[in-house]
Amino acid sequence: MASNRNDGAKARPADGGSLSALDRPVLAGVNVAGFGSDVVADALRATDIPYIALNPGASYRGLHDSLVNYLGNERPQMLLCLHEESAVAIAHGYAKVTGKAMAAVVHSNVGLMHATMAIFNAWCDRMPIVILGATGPVDSVKRRPWIDWIHTARDQCALVRGYTKWDDQPASPIAAREAVLRANWIANTAPRGPTYVNFDAEMQENKLAEPVAPINAKRFMPPVESAPPPDLIKRAADLLRNAKHPMILAGRVSRDLEAWNARVALAERLGAQVATDLKVAAAFPTDHQLHVGSPSIIGIAAQATDAIREADVILSLDWLDLSGILKSAFGASVPSARIIQVSVDHHLHNGWSMDYQGLPPVDVFFDCEPDIAVSALLSALGPGKPHAVPSGTREFRKLAEGQLTVDHLADALRRSVGNRQTTLTHVSLSWNGAGWPLRHPLDFLGSDGGGGVGGGPGISVGAALALKGTGRLPVAVCGDGDFLMGVTALWTAAHYRIPLLIVVANNRSFFNDELHQERMARVRHRPVENRWIGQRISEPDIDLAGMARAQGAQGFGPLTTVKELSPTFEKAIAAVDAGAIAVVDVRVEPGYTAAMTALMTRNSE
Ligand SMILES: Cc1ncc(C[n+]2csc(CCOP(=O)(O)OP(=O)(O)O)c2C)c(N)n1
Ligand SMILES: [Mg+2]
């Protein structure tokens, strides 16, 4: 660290100033690190992380004091959350936009237990988060009766070791400083992911015996980038150049616009068809001529499967489940197409979580991030006549009036948003990728990662925080089940004035599982009509708009007719433009897209 002085009063987070004006402490006049947790706070300041989402707890009261009274609640600024799951989800959403780690701090073992679902989501989504926690006092002689004992675990990090990149429980302030820098460095180094550091309460609260000598923190967090060797690039470029039917599977890529344009240029240079996936963020314009089918969360469009079957060379840009997509196209047979895989993901595969998916057959493997591979391939291919140009426009079929469906919701929302830049921070499982073209890397941020329902609201608040002041309209479409599990994240958005529109595709059901019960019933020749029991969220219907209002957001609905949609969305968007969090409860008919329903209810899988 360059300095251990409290310069918090001078440094303001770069967010237009509105957030940093909130929750201001009286100046404590503390300029020199005096306690172990002050050293931890200095290390956090050195990472340049702007925010730290938290739910409080005595195990880290030392660190809490340092963040408020030593750093002055700036860089990082605290974001109080009502549940640890939303604290981590907010950091996850922030990373989805920025590609960078935010911090979250959770109370000893119990707060971490609450946080686990959100940590798993971020892990599977390969999103960086620096998660801090606490334990102890590790020295049992120092423990208060009862509470310090139940909140101390022998190996607390074991709770999350299977789905974090690295963890530590440092024993001294200097070791803690190193742990914070390492946690930030590892989290932000591809393949990215959450890291966890847990501080002994006694270490935090102890007075420093002597001043801690400053270090230049940047030197301990060097940027890491790897590039494929030239002979591999040449081999892949030759394969692609000579391919009759090249295909690109555009998977986990960055939010960088230049890299987006390079992917489009590569596809056009090759005349390659491109598939994308709603499990991950926007990777290619979905209304480009070369994009096949519409992306979805579960399964893949029939046109995309056909294109894969026809392809003679497949370039996977870190497709999330390459083995799975090949299996859906070829079954148990091994594809004859040559396969080029670009991924660093194998670096974090472990024996606990199987989220690494099946092992795909690969002919050329690039151990680097897709953006680097794409620009290397473009240079190796050299100039050539592009095969196609983006169409940029799409006719949307007119929907029949009648029962209100998710397609009506999407249609009216798209029209209400018009031409303004919009980020879909989350979509419901019932979302139809055909109804909303994605034309920019920030148009869609992907799903929750780990399939953990309840992440939608928190992830969306974090994404909206990162988008605040950019002019982009953050819009989340959440299932009612998802909304209800994560709804208290809204209070954090209201308190910190983070504008966001949440539209609830409210089918009053955990509908996904109705389809699973339908499948069971079909397989077992039992009554399909019973699929709703233990799934429907009605009698009483929940007042979702009321739950939003109770937390300081504006609530609209429930809307039950198609004609109410546009005028209400327009009002809600105006509220968001004026700085509010707006929630629109739209009562939709239960149902998924035909393709997804067929996939989920058929008996063969
Ligand atoms: C934490 C968690 N609990 C349960 C599930 C199982 N599950 C998967 S989808 C789903 C239903 C989600 O309901 P909702 O968000 O309303 O979406 P819908 O299917 O109704 O469109 C459930 C319960 C899960 N994936 N994650
Ligand atoms: Mg539902």
Short mmCIF file of N, CA and C and ligand atoms in Angstrom, two decimals, residues 479-481 505 507-511 537, ligand 2:
data_model
loop_
_atom_site.label_atom_id
_atom_site.label_comp_id
_atom_site.label_asym_id
_atom_site.label_seq_id
_atom_site.Cartn_x
_atom_site.Cartn_y
_atom_site.Cartn_z
N GLY A 479 -39.19 -14.57 -12.70
CA GLY A 479 -40.32 -15.41 -12.35
C GLY A 479 -40.80 -15.02 -10.96
N ASP A 480 -42.05 -15.33 -10.64
CA ASP A 480 -42.56 -14.97 -9.31
C ASP A 480 -41.82 -15.74 -8.21
N GLY A 481 -41.47 -17.00 -8.49
CA GLY A 481 -40.73 -17.77 -7.49
C GLY A 481 -39.37 -17.13 -7.24
N ALA A 505 -42.84 -11.95 -14.25
CA ALA A 505 -43.65 -12.85 -15.10
C ALA A 505 -44.33 -13.82 -14.12
N ASN A 507 -46.67 -16.28 -12.94
CA ASN A 507 -47.61 -17.36 -13.28
C ASN A 507 -48.15 -18.03 -12.02
N ARG A 508 -47.87 -17.40 -10.89
CA ARG A 508 -48.33 -17.89 -9.59
C ARG A 508 -48.01 -19.37 -9.39
N SER A 509 -46.79 -19.68 -9.74
CA SER A 509 -46.39 -21.09 -9.65
C SER A 509 -44.87 -21.21 -9.73
N PHE A 510 -44.37 -22.28 -9.12
CA PHE A 510 -43.00 -22.72 -9.42
C PHE A 510 -43.12 -23.60 -10.66
N PHE A 511 -43.50 -22.95 -11.76
CA PHE A 511 -44.02 -23.67 -12.92
C PHE A 511 -43.05 -24.69 -13.50
N ILE A 537 -48.56 -20.99 -6.37
CA ILE A 537 -48.41 -19.98 -5.32
C ILE A 537 -49.68 -19.12 -5.36
MG MG B 2 -43.54 -18.84 -11.52
#
